[in-house]
Coordinates of C-alpha atoms in Angstrom, one line a residue:
Chain A
M1 CA -10.9 18.9 -16.7
Y2 CA -13.1 16.3 -15.4
L3 CA -11.8 13.0 -15.9
L4 CA -8.4 11.8 -14.5
P5 CA -6.8 11.1 -18.0
H6 CA -7.4 14.7 -18.7
T7 CA -4.5 15.6 -16.5
I8 CA -2.1 13.9 -18.6
L9 CA -3.6 15.2 -21.9
N10 CA -3.3 18.6 -20.4
A11 CA 0.3 18.1 -19.2
A12 CA 1.2 16.8 -22.7
N13 CA -0.1 19.9 -24.3
R14 CA 1.8 22.4 -21.8
Y15 CA 5.0 20.2 -21.6
P16 CA 5.3 17.5 -24.3
D17 CA 8.8 16.4 -23.5
K18 CA 8.6 16.6 -19.7
E19 CA 9.4 13.6 -17.8
A20 CA 5.9 12.4 -16.3
F21 CA 7.1 9.2 -14.5
R22 CA 10.7 8.0 -14.0
F23 CA 11.8 4.6 -12.8
G24 CA 15.5 3.8 -12.5
D25 CA 17.0 4.6 -15.8
T26 CA 13.9 4.6 -17.6
A27 CA 11.3 7.3 -17.9
L28 CA 8.1 8.3 -19.7
T29 CA 7.3 11.7 -21.0
Y30 CA 3.8 13.2 -21.0
T31 CA 3.4 12.6 -24.7
E32 CA 4.8 9.1 -24.5
L33 CA 2.6 8.3 -21.7
V34 CA -0.6 9.9 -23.6
N35 CA 0.2 7.7 -26.6
Q36 CA 0.9 4.4 -24.9
S37 CA -2.1 4.6 -22.5
H38 CA -4.2 5.4 -25.4
Q39 CA -2.9 2.5 -27.4
L40 CA -3.7 0.1 -24.6
A41 CA -7.1 1.7 -24.2
H42 CA -7.6 0.9 -27.9
C43 CA -6.4 -2.8 -27.1
L44 CA -9.1 -3.1 -24.2
L45 CA -11.8 -1.5 -26.3
E46 CA -11.0 -4.2 -29.1
L47 CA -11.4 -6.9 -26.4
G48 CA -15.0 -5.8 -25.8
V49 CA -14.2 -4.0 -22.7
Q50 CA -17.2 -1.7 -21.7
R51 CA -17.5 1.5 -19.6
G52 CA -17.0 0.5 -15.8
D53 CA -15.4 -2.8 -16.5
R54 CA -12.8 -3.7 -13.7
I55 CA -9.3 -4.2 -15.1
G56 CA -6.4 -5.7 -13.0
I57 CA -3.1 -4.3 -12.5
Y58 CA -0.8 -7.0 -11.3
L59 CA 2.6 -5.2 -11.2
N60 CA 5.2 -4.5 -8.7
R61 CA 6.7 -0.8 -8.7
C62 CA 7.5 0.0 -12.3
L63 CA 7.1 2.2 -15.3
E64 CA 4.2 0.0 -16.5
T65 CA 1.9 0.9 -13.8
A66 CA 1.5 4.5 -15.1
V67 CA 0.5 3.3 -18.5
A68 CA -1.8 0.7 -17.0
V69 CA -3.7 3.2 -14.9
Y70 CA -4.1 5.7 -17.7
G71 CA -4.7 3.3 -20.5
I72 CA -7.6 1.5 -18.4
M73 CA -9.1 4.7 -17.3
S74 CA -8.7 6.0 -21.0
A75 CA -10.9 3.1 -22.0
G76 CA -13.6 4.2 -19.6
A77 CA -12.8 1.2 -17.4
A78 CA -11.7 1.2 -13.6
F79 CA -8.4 0.0 -12.5
V80 CA -8.1 -2.4 -9.7
P81 CA -4.5 -2.7 -8.1
L82 CA -3.6 -6.2 -7.2
D83 CA -0.7 -6.7 -4.8
P84 CA 1.9 -9.1 -6.2
Y85 CA 3.1 -9.9 -2.7
A86 CA -0.4 -11.0 -1.7
P87 CA -1.1 -14.6 -1.2
P88 CA -2.6 -16.3 -4.4
A89 CA -6.0 -17.1 -2.6
R90 CA -6.4 -13.4 -1.8
T91 CA -5.9 -12.2 -5.4
Q92 CA -8.0 -14.9 -6.8
F93 CA -10.6 -13.7 -4.3
V94 CA -10.5 -9.9 -5.5
I95 CA -10.3 -11.1 -9.3
Q96 CA -13.5 -13.1 -8.6
D97 CA -15.1 -10.6 -6.4
C98 CA -15.2 -7.9 -8.9
G99 CA -15.2 -9.9 -12.0
I100 CA -11.8 -9.0 -13.6
E101 CA -11.4 -10.4 -17.2
H102 CA -8.4 -8.6 -18.2
V103 CA -5.0 -8.3 -16.3
I104 CA -2.2 -5.9 -17.0
S105 CA 1.0 -7.4 -15.9
N106 CA 4.5 -8.0 -17.2
K107 CA 7.2 -10.8 -17.6
N108 CA 8.4 -10.4 -13.9
Q109 CA 5.1 -11.9 -12.7
E110 CA 5.0 -15.0 -14.9
K111 CA 6.0 -17.2 -11.8
N112 CA 3.3 -15.5 -9.6
L113 CA 0.5 -15.4 -12.5
K114 CA 0.7 -19.2 -12.9
K115 CA -0.1 -19.6 -9.4
I116 CA -3.3 -17.4 -9.6
L117 CA -4.7 -18.1 -12.9
T118 CA -6.9 -21.2 -12.9
Q119 CA -9.6 -22.6 -15.0
N120 CA -12.1 -21.1 -12.1
L121 CA -11.3 -17.6 -12.9
D122 CA -12.7 -15.7 -15.8
V123 CA -9.5 -14.2 -16.9
K124 CA -9.5 -13.7 -20.5
S125 CA -6.3 -11.9 -21.2
V126 CA -3.0 -10.8 -20.0
I127 CA -1.4 -7.5 -21.4
S128 CA 2.1 -6.4 -21.0
P129 CA 2.4 -2.9 -22.1
F130 CA 6.3 -3.0 -22.3
G131 CA 8.5 -5.9 -23.5
V132 CA 7.9 -7.9 -26.7
N133 CA 7.6 -11.4 -25.6
W134 CA 6.3 -13.8 -22.9
G135 CA 8.4 -16.6 -22.0
E136 CA 7.5 -19.9 -23.9
G137 CA 6.4 -21.8 -20.8
F138 CA 4.1 -18.8 -19.9
L139 CA 2.4 -18.6 -23.4
A140 CA 2.0 -22.5 -23.1
F141 CA 0.4 -22.1 -19.8
C142 CA -1.9 -19.2 -20.8
A143 CA -2.8 -21.1 -24.3
S144 CA -3.9 -24.3 -21.9
L145 CA -6.3 -21.9 -20.1
N146 CA -7.7 -20.3 -23.3
I147 CA -6.2 -17.0 -22.1
R148 CA -5.0 -14.4 -24.8
T149 CA -1.6 -12.6 -24.5
F150 CA -0.4 -9.5 -25.5
T151 CA 2.7 -7.3 -25.5
Q152 CA 4.1 -4.1 -26.6
R153 CA 4.3 -5.4 -30.2
N154 CA 0.4 -5.9 -30.5
L155 CA 0.0 -2.3 -28.8
Q156 CA 2.3 -0.4 -31.1
E157 CA 0.1 -1.2 -34.0
L158 CA -2.8 0.6 -32.4
S159 CA -4.1 4.2 -32.7
H160 CA -2.7 7.0 -30.4
T161 CA -5.9 8.8 -30.6
K162 CA -8.2 9.6 -27.5
P163 CA -11.0 6.9 -27.6
D164 CA -14.5 8.3 -27.1
T165 CA -16.1 6.5 -24.3
R166 CA -18.7 8.8 -22.9
T167 CA -17.3 8.7 -19.5
L168 CA -18.7 10.9 -16.8
E169 CA -16.8 12.4 -13.8
D170 CA -19.2 10.2 -11.6
D171 CA -18.1 7.0 -13.3
L172 CA -15.8 4.5 -11.7
A173 CA -12.3 5.3 -11.9
Y174 CA -10.4 2.6 -9.5
I175 CA -11.3 0.2 -6.9
M176 CA -8.9 -0.4 -4.0
Y177 CA -9.2 -3.6 -1.7
T178 CA -8.7 -3.1 1.9
S179 CA -9.0 -5.7 4.6
G180 CA -12.7 -6.3 5.9
T181 CA -14.2 -7.3 9.1
T182 CA -15.9 -10.3 7.8
G183 CA -12.8 -12.0 7.0
T184 CA -12.7 -11.1 3.2
P185 CA -11.5 -7.9 1.7
K186 CA -13.7 -5.1 0.5
G187 CA -13.4 -2.8 -2.6
I188 CA -13.4 0.8 -2.1
M189 CA -14.9 2.4 -5.2
H190 CA -13.5 5.6 -6.3
T191 CA -14.7 7.9 -9.2
H192 CA -13.1 10.3 -11.5
R193 CA -14.6 13.2 -9.6
S194 CA -13.2 11.8 -6.1
G195 CA -9.8 11.1 -7.5
L196 CA -9.4 14.4 -9.3
A197 CA -11.1 16.3 -6.3
Y198 CA -7.9 14.6 -4.3
A199 CA -5.5 15.8 -7.0
K200 CA -6.6 19.4 -7.0
L201 CA -6.9 19.7 -3.1
S202 CA -3.5 18.2 -2.7
A203 CA -1.7 20.3 -5.4
D204 CA -3.1 23.3 -3.9
L205 CA -2.4 22.4 -0.3
Y206 CA 1.2 21.7 -1.1
D207 CA 1.7 24.2 -3.7
V208 CA 2.9 21.3 -6.2
Q209 CA 4.6 23.0 -9.3
P210 CA 5.7 21.4 -12.6
T211 CA 9.3 21.5 -11.2
D212 CA 8.3 19.2 -8.2
R213 CA 9.8 15.6 -8.2
L214 CA 7.8 13.3 -6.1
G215 CA 9.2 10.2 -4.6
N216 CA 6.4 7.6 -4.7
H217 CA 7.4 5.0 -2.3
A218 CA 3.8 3.3 -1.8
A219 CA 2.7 0.5 -3.8
L220 CA -0.2 1.0 -6.2
H221 CA -2.6 -0.8 -4.1
F222 CA -2.0 1.6 -1.3
D223 CA -4.0 5.0 -1.6
I224 CA -0.8 7.0 -0.6
S225 CA 0.1 6.2 -4.4
T226 CA -2.6 8.6 -5.6
M227 CA -0.4 11.7 -5.1
G228 CA 2.3 10.2 -7.4
Y229 CA -0.4 8.9 -10.0
F230 CA -2.9 11.7 -9.9
T231 CA -1.7 15.0 -8.1
M232 CA 1.7 14.9 -10.0
P233 CA 0.1 14.9 -13.6
Y234 CA -2.6 17.4 -12.5
A235 CA 0.2 19.6 -11.5
N236 CA 2.5 18.7 -14.4
G237 CA 5.2 17.5 -12.4
T238 CA 7.3 14.5 -12.2
T239 CA 6.8 11.2 -10.2
V240 CA 9.8 9.1 -9.2
I241 CA 8.6 5.5 -8.5
V242 CA 10.8 4.2 -5.9
P243 CA 11.8 0.6 -6.9
D244 CA 10.7 -2.4 -4.7
I245 CA 14.5 -2.9 -4.0
H246 CA 15.0 0.5 -2.6
T247 CA 12.1 0.2 -0.4
K248 CA 13.8 -2.8 1.3
L249 CA 17.1 -1.2 1.6
P250 CA 17.0 2.2 3.2
A251 CA 20.6 3.1 2.4
S252 CA 20.1 2.8 -1.3
M253 CA 16.8 4.6 -0.9
A254 CA 18.7 7.4 0.7
Q255 CA 21.1 7.4 -2.6
L256 CA 17.9 7.6 -4.7
I257 CA 16.5 10.7 -2.7
E258 CA 19.7 12.5 -3.6
K259 CA 20.3 11.2 -7.1
E260 CA 16.9 12.0 -8.3
Q261 CA 16.9 15.6 -6.5
L262 CA 13.3 14.8 -5.0
T263 CA 11.4 17.8 -3.9
I264 CA 8.5 15.9 -2.3
W265 CA 8.4 12.5 -0.6
Y266 CA 5.2 10.8 0.7
S267 CA 5.3 7.4 2.4
V268 CA 4.4 5.8 5.6
P269 CA 6.4 6.6 8.6
L270 CA 8.3 3.5 8.8
A271 CA 10.0 4.3 5.7
L272 CA 11.5 7.4 7.0
T273 CA 12.2 5.8 10.2
Q274 CA 14.2 3.0 8.3
L275 CA 15.9 6.0 6.2
L276 CA 17.1 7.4 9.6
Q277 CA 18.4 4.3 11.1
S278 CA 20.4 3.6 7.8
G279 CA 23.0 5.5 9.4
I280 CA 23.8 7.5 6.2
V281 CA 21.5 10.1 6.3
E282 CA 24.1 12.6 7.5
S283 CA 26.4 11.9 4.5
R284 CA 23.4 12.5 1.9
D285 CA 22.4 16.0 0.5
F286 CA 18.6 16.2 0.9
S287 CA 18.5 19.9 0.6
A288 CA 16.3 19.7 -2.5
I289 CA 13.4 18.1 -0.5
R290 CA 10.8 20.9 0.4
W291 CA 7.9 18.7 1.7
V292 CA 7.8 15.4 3.5
L293 CA 4.4 14.0 3.7
Y294 CA 3.5 11.1 5.9
G295 CA 0.2 9.1 6.6
G296 CA -1.3 5.7 7.4
E297 CA -0.3 5.6 10.8
P298 CA 1.2 7.9 13.7
F299 CA 4.8 8.8 13.5
P300 CA 6.8 8.2 16.6
V301 CA 7.7 11.8 17.8
K302 CA 11.3 10.7 18.6
H303 CA 12.1 9.8 15.1
L304 CA 10.3 12.7 13.6
R305 CA 12.3 15.3 15.4
A306 CA 15.6 13.2 14.4
L307 CA 14.0 13.6 10.7
I308 CA 13.6 17.2 10.8
K309 CA 17.2 17.7 11.9
A310 CA 18.3 15.7 8.8
M311 CA 16.2 17.7 6.5
P312 CA 16.3 21.2 7.8
N313 CA 14.8 22.7 4.6
A314 CA 11.8 20.7 4.6
R315 CA 8.1 21.4 5.9
F316 CA 6.2 18.3 7.2
S317 CA 2.7 17.1 6.9
N318 CA 0.7 14.6 8.9
V319 CA -1.7 13.5 6.2
Y320 CA -4.9 11.6 7.8
G321 CA -7.8 10.0 6.1
P322 CA -9.1 6.5 5.6
A323 CA -9.0 5.1 2.0
E324 CA -12.7 5.8 1.8
V325 CA -12.2 9.6 1.8
N326 CA -8.1 9.4 0.7
Q327 CA -7.4 12.6 2.8
C328 CA -9.6 14.8 4.9
T329 CA -7.0 16.5 7.5
Y330 CA -3.6 17.8 7.4
Y331 CA -1.2 19.1 10.1
N332 CA 1.8 21.1 8.6
F333 CA 4.7 22.1 10.7
S334 CA 8.5 22.7 10.1
K335 CA 9.6 22.5 13.8
L336 CA 8.3 20.7 16.9
S337 CA 8.4 22.3 20.2
E338 CA 9.1 20.2 23.2
K339 CA 5.4 20.2 24.3
Y340 CA 4.6 17.7 21.5
T341 CA 4.2 14.2 22.6
T342 CA 1.8 13.2 19.6
I343 CA 1.2 15.0 16.3
P344 CA -2.5 16.4 15.9
L345 CA -4.5 15.3 12.7
G346 CA -4.7 18.9 12.5
K347 CA -7.1 20.9 10.0
V348 CA -9.9 19.9 7.9
W349 CA -9.1 20.6 4.1
G350 CA -11.1 22.0 1.5
N351 CA -14.2 20.6 -0.1
T352 CA -14.9 18.6 3.1
E353 CA -17.0 18.9 6.2
I354 CA -16.7 16.7 9.4
L355 CA -18.9 15.9 12.4
I356 CA -17.8 14.3 15.7
H357 CA -20.5 12.1 16.9
N358 CA -21.2 10.2 20.2
E359 CA -22.6 6.7 20.4
N360 CA -26.0 8.1 20.0
D361 CA -25.0 10.0 16.7
E362 CA -25.3 13.3 18.6
A363 CA -22.6 15.9 18.2
V364 CA -20.0 16.2 20.9
K365 CA -18.8 19.4 22.3
T366 CA -15.0 20.8 22.0
N367 CA -12.6 18.6 23.7
E368 CA -15.1 15.6 24.0
T369 CA -14.3 12.3 22.4
G370 CA -16.4 10.9 19.5
E371 CA -16.5 9.1 16.3
L372 CA -15.4 11.2 13.1
L373 CA -17.7 11.5 10.3
V374 CA -16.4 12.8 6.9
R375 CA -18.2 14.3 4.1
S376 CA -15.8 15.3 1.2
A377 CA -15.5 15.7 -2.6
T378 CA -12.8 12.9 -2.4
Q379 CA -15.2 10.5 -0.8
M380 CA -15.8 6.9 -2.4
K381 CA -19.0 5.9 -4.0
G382 CA -19.4 2.7 -1.7
Y383 CA -17.8 -0.9 -1.5
W384 CA -17.9 -3.1 -4.6
G385 CA -20.9 -5.3 -4.5
R386 CA -21.7 -4.6 -0.7
P387 CA -24.5 -2.4 -0.6
D388 CA -25.0 -3.7 3.1
L389 CA -21.6 -2.4 4.0
T390 CA -21.9 0.8 2.0
E391 CA -25.1 1.5 4.0
K392 CA -23.7 0.7 7.3
G393 CA -20.3 2.9 6.7
F394 CA -22.5 6.1 5.9
Y395 CA -24.2 8.5 7.9
K396 CA -27.0 10.5 5.9
R397 CA -29.0 13.6 6.7
Q398 CA -31.2 15.9 4.9
R399 CA -31.1 19.5 6.0
I400 CA -32.9 20.5 3.0
D401 CA -35.7 18.5 1.2
G402 CA -34.1 16.4 -1.7
C403 CA -30.5 17.2 -0.7
E404 CA -29.1 14.3 0.9
E405 CA -25.8 14.9 2.7
I406 CA -23.8 11.7 3.0
F407 CA -20.9 11.3 5.5
Y408 CA -18.5 8.5 5.9
R409 CA -18.2 6.9 9.3
T410 CA -14.3 6.5 9.9
G411 CA -14.8 4.4 13.0
D412 CA -11.7 6.7 14.4
L413 CA -12.2 8.4 17.7
V414 CA -11.1 12.1 17.7
K415 CA -11.6 15.1 19.6
M416 CA -11.5 18.8 18.5
C417 CA -9.3 21.1 20.8
E418 CA -10.0 24.8 21.4
Q419 CA -7.1 25.8 18.6
G420 CA -9.2 24.0 15.9
N421 CA -6.9 21.1 15.5
L422 CA -8.4 17.5 15.5
H423 CA -6.7 14.8 17.6
F424 CA -6.5 11.1 17.0
L425 CA -7.5 9.0 19.9
G426 CA -8.0 5.3 18.8
R427 CA -10.0 2.9 16.6
K428 CA -13.7 2.4 17.6
D429 CA -13.5 -1.3 16.2
R430 CA -10.5 -3.5 16.2
Q431 CA -8.6 -2.1 13.1
V432 CA -5.0 -1.9 13.7
K433 CA -2.0 -0.5 11.4
I434 CA 0.8 -2.7 10.7
R435 CA 3.6 -0.9 8.9
G436 CA 1.0 1.6 7.5
Y437 CA -1.4 -1.4 6.5
R438 CA -4.8 -1.7 7.8
V439 CA -5.5 -5.1 9.5
E440 CA -8.6 -6.0 11.2
L441 CA -7.8 -8.1 13.9
D442 CA -11.3 -9.6 13.6
E443 CA -10.3 -10.9 10.2
V444 CA -7.3 -12.6 11.5
E445 CA -9.2 -14.2 14.0
A446 CA -11.8 -15.6 11.6
V447 CA -9.1 -17.0 9.6
L448 CA -7.7 -18.7 12.4
I449 CA -10.8 -20.2 13.8
A450 CA -11.5 -21.4 10.1
H451 CA -8.8 -24.1 10.7
E452 CA -10.0 -27.6 11.6
A453 CA -7.3 -27.9 14.5
I454 CA -8.6 -24.6 16.4
G455 CA -11.3 -24.5 18.8
E456 CA -11.0 -20.9 19.8
A457 CA -8.8 -17.9 18.9
A458 CA -8.1 -14.5 20.2
V459 CA -6.0 -12.1 18.2
F460 CA -4.8 -8.8 19.7
A461 CA -2.2 -6.2 18.8
L462 CA 0.4 -4.9 21.5
K463 CA 2.1 -1.7 20.6
N464 CA 5.6 -0.9 21.5
E465 CA 7.3 2.4 21.0
D466 CA 7.5 2.2 17.3
E467 CA 5.4 -0.6 16.0
A468 CA 2.2 -2.8 16.6
H469 CA 2.7 -6.5 16.8
I470 CA -0.1 -9.0 16.2
K471 CA -0.4 -11.9 18.9
A472 CA -2.5 -14.7 18.7
V473 CA -3.8 -17.1 21.4
V474 CA -5.4 -20.3 20.5
K475 CA -7.4 -23.2 22.0
L476 CA -6.5 -26.4 20.0
K477 CA -9.0 -29.2 19.1
K478 CA -6.4 -31.5 17.9
D479 CA -2.5 -31.3 18.0
I480 CA -0.6 -29.0 15.4
E481 CA 2.7 -27.3 15.0
A482 CA 2.7 -23.5 15.4
S483 CA 4.8 -23.5 12.3
T484 CA 1.9 -25.4 10.2
L485 CA -0.3 -22.9 11.5
K486 CA 2.0 -20.0 10.2
S487 CA 2.2 -21.5 7.1
Y488 CA -1.6 -22.0 6.9
L489 CA -2.1 -18.4 7.7
S490 CA 0.5 -16.8 5.4
K491 CA -1.6 -18.6 2.5
R492 CA -4.5 -16.7 3.4
L493 CA -3.6 -13.3 5.0
S494 CA -1.2 -10.6 3.7
S495 CA 2.2 -11.1 5.5
Y496 CA 1.9 -8.1 7.6
A497 CA -1.5 -9.5 9.0
V498 CA 0.3 -12.9 10.1
P499 CA 0.4 -13.0 13.9
N500 CA 4.0 -12.5 15.1
D501 CA 3.7 -15.1 17.5
I502 CA 0.8 -17.9 18.3
K503 CA 0.5 -19.2 22.0
F504 CA -1.3 -22.6 22.8
V505 CA -3.5 -22.1 25.9
Q506 CA -6.0 -24.4 27.8
K507 CA -8.5 -21.4 28.1
I508 CA -9.0 -18.1 26.6
P509 CA -10.1 -15.6 29.3
R510 CA -13.6 -14.1 28.8
T511 CA -15.6 -11.6 30.4
S512 CA -18.6 -12.2 32.3
A513 CA -20.7 -11.6 29.0
E514 CA -18.5 -14.7 27.6
K515 CA -16.7 -12.3 25.4
I516 CA -13.0 -12.6 24.7
D517 CA -11.3 -10.6 27.5
Y518 CA -8.7 -8.7 25.3
K519 CA -7.6 -6.5 28.3
I520 CA -6.5 -9.6 30.1
L521 CA -4.9 -11.0 27.2
R522 CA -3.0 -7.7 26.7
R523 CA -2.0 -7.4 30.3
D524 CA -0.6 -11.0 30.4
A525 CA 1.3 -10.4 27.3
I526 CA 3.1 -7.5 28.6
N527 CA 3.7 -9.1 31.8
R528 CA 5.3 -12.0 29.9
V529 CA 7.6 -9.7 27.9
S530 CA 8.7 -7.6 31.2
T531 CA 9.6 -10.8 32.8
A532 CA 11.2 -12.3 30.0
Chain B
M1 CA 28.7 -21.0 1.6
T2 CA 26.9 -20.4 -1.4
N3 CA 25.1 -23.6 -1.1
T4 CA 24.0 -23.0 2.5
I5 CA 22.6 -19.6 1.5
T6 CA 20.8 -21.1 -1.5
T7 CA 19.3 -23.8 0.8
Y8 CA 18.1 -21.6 3.3
I9 CA 16.3 -19.0 0.8
E10 CA 14.8 -22.0 -1.3
K11 CA 13.7 -23.7 1.9
E12 CA 12.9 -20.8 4.3
I13 CA 12.1 -17.9 2.0
L14 CA 10.4 -18.8 -1.1
N15 CA 7.0 -20.2 -0.7
S16 CA 7.2 -22.6 -3.5
P17 CA 9.3 -25.8 -2.7
D18 CA 10.0 -26.5 -6.5
T19 CA 11.7 -23.2 -7.2
Q20 CA 15.4 -23.5 -8.0
L21 CA 17.7 -20.6 -7.7
T22 CA 20.9 -19.9 -9.5
D23 CA 23.5 -17.6 -8.0
Q24 CA 22.4 -14.8 -10.3
D25 CA 18.8 -14.9 -10.1
D26 CA 17.5 -11.4 -9.2
L27 CA 16.1 -11.9 -5.6
L28 CA 14.9 -8.2 -5.4
G29 CA 13.9 -6.9 -8.4
S30 CA 11.9 -9.7 -9.4
G31 CA 9.7 -9.8 -6.2
L32 CA 11.1 -13.5 -5.3
V33 CA 12.0 -12.1 -1.7
D34 CA 9.9 -9.3 0.2
S35 CA 11.0 -7.1 2.9
M36 CA 10.5 -9.5 5.5
G37 CA 12.2 -12.1 3.6
L38 CA 15.2 -9.8 3.1
M39 CA 15.5 -9.2 7.0
R40 CA 15.3 -12.8 7.5
I41 CA 18.2 -13.5 5.2
I42 CA 20.2 -10.8 6.8
A43 CA 19.5 -12.6 10.4
F44 CA 20.4 -15.9 8.9
I45 CA 23.8 -15.0 7.6
E46 CA 24.7 -13.1 10.6
E47 CA 24.2 -16.1 12.7
E48 CA 25.4 -18.8 10.3
F49 CA 28.6 -17.0 9.4
G50 CA 29.2 -14.8 12.6
I51 CA 29.2 -11.6 10.9
A52 CA 27.4 -8.4 11.9
V53 CA 25.7 -6.3 8.9
P54 CA 25.5 -2.7 9.7
P55 CA 22.5 -0.6 8.3
T56 CA 24.9 1.3 6.1
D57 CA 25.8 -2.1 4.3
M58 CA 22.2 -2.6 3.6
V59 CA 22.3 -1.7 -0.3
I60 CA 21.3 -3.4 -3.1
E61 CA 24.7 -4.3 -4.5
H62 CA 25.2 -6.8 -1.3
F63 CA 21.9 -8.3 -1.6
M64 CA 20.7 -8.4 -5.2
N65 CA 21.6 -12.2 -5.9
I66 CA 23.2 -15.2 -4.2
E67 CA 26.7 -14.4 -5.4
A68 CA 26.4 -10.8 -4.2
I69 CA 25.5 -12.1 -0.7
S70 CA 28.4 -14.7 -0.8
N71 CA 30.8 -12.1 -1.8
Y72 CA 29.7 -9.7 0.9
V73 CA 29.7 -12.3 3.5
L74 CA 33.5 -12.9 2.5
K75 CA 34.2 -9.3 2.6
R76 CA 32.6 -9.1 6.1
Q77 CA 34.3 -12.0 7.5
T78 CA 37.7 -10.4 6.8
I79 CA 36.8 -7.2 8.3
D80 CA 35.0 -8.7 11.4
G81 CA 37.7 -11.5 11.9

């Protein structure tokens, strides 16, 4: 087993009729998943797709995502998840940036697709793996742009056989786009090797069995989803895709966890906090849950304690790792003594080495703070089309001639304590997490400053107990309403990156070096809140 | 009431001004409304119709479309009133 699609072939051999993915009242067995993904792969190959080509997946949480992921990889191509909730301009940027010519989508996305697909893009076809017809209006729209459309009806005529694409484990498997410091998103390139290494390591660490049923809460463009899409097929288990609607309505989500008898849950902490606050946790039976994994941001300990009480049979795991390495540490626990105020990042997992360096790239001692560097089998190949950023993101050393060791610079400040647990202390640059999503404050600032009415802008984050809020302070060149500015931002940034409030000022505080003084900004903002 | 809710969602929640909603249009499954949008709709109906929406009531059945929201508000008004 050296390619990600080998996982479903292997599972289909052992458990042909086992549910691979479930979504609401519908499901795909491993055999169905293999057959349908092969048909999609043949469709792509007939369209001229070559090994390493990037294929977009423009879908919300649904069963088609599984066919899309495995169909694209079976054709030797790389899948690129596109967030259907992102502003059209951002999606267009990604499509253009990595040269996407074919998009897997479905009828639900017709309205959005009409906003995204324009003459300027090279998109040649849109494929819906399920359903037999696109709407009349959409077909006419695609025809006017010379975009070909395909549905399940077209795919059904194609072969079930495995295409031979001569793909190697080191070839590109998927690209995940994330917020970049320069104001544009950057694509993290992962290979079959890095994806499969993650599947193996996570299946081992959490002892994932064929009987396990994982609740996949994360959208496909978020790396937390790789456990549902890679690890479960590797372990021959079942992934239950949590529908978008349930992620918005925690009381419904609690019903789903019970009804589907989920044994593993993996999400950002916020989803679990909302679950607790739904007020119906006590009346639900969560006894089937044996693992609760969370990642993306720290879990407020207060809520964590309440969750442990609500799920007494579960073990918990604090998962840490930037999307560039997927996961690199874990801290597993089933109880929390009173002494905990934060949860450690924990231990380094298998096939992985870490370094903790100071500003001069020298190793620091135990209990000293430094930047975390990671070398892992799960590591990315680099950033798509940005060798400059890739070079900057890596630290290389040669201990033996001809054998280069490449570490990813996480930008996270950590320390190692005497017990061998790693602790998170903050970000080196100005990246913050909003509801688990990475936001570069500098990107938000860059977008604000790009507006013609704005002279200067400073963006910073304030943390209260549960979550971070993005605040912006701007100095205007000409009059503009805050609401106009907000709608300008929401067209260019993901909704979670748009500042919660924008304040107009005459002067932005600066340090003696003329740098924006974020310390003063934060202090003033806190004072405003406390005197309000 | 249905009109008030429809106008609010069309004007404030959806980002394309030309979209016209019917009472049965699936707001949640289709991706028309995201999670922030839903929280704003809940805040709006609480304010506009003088009701309180407890977390236990935040279920799909009450918010799937405009008809469901209207029915829920009516039910809530009789309870709270």
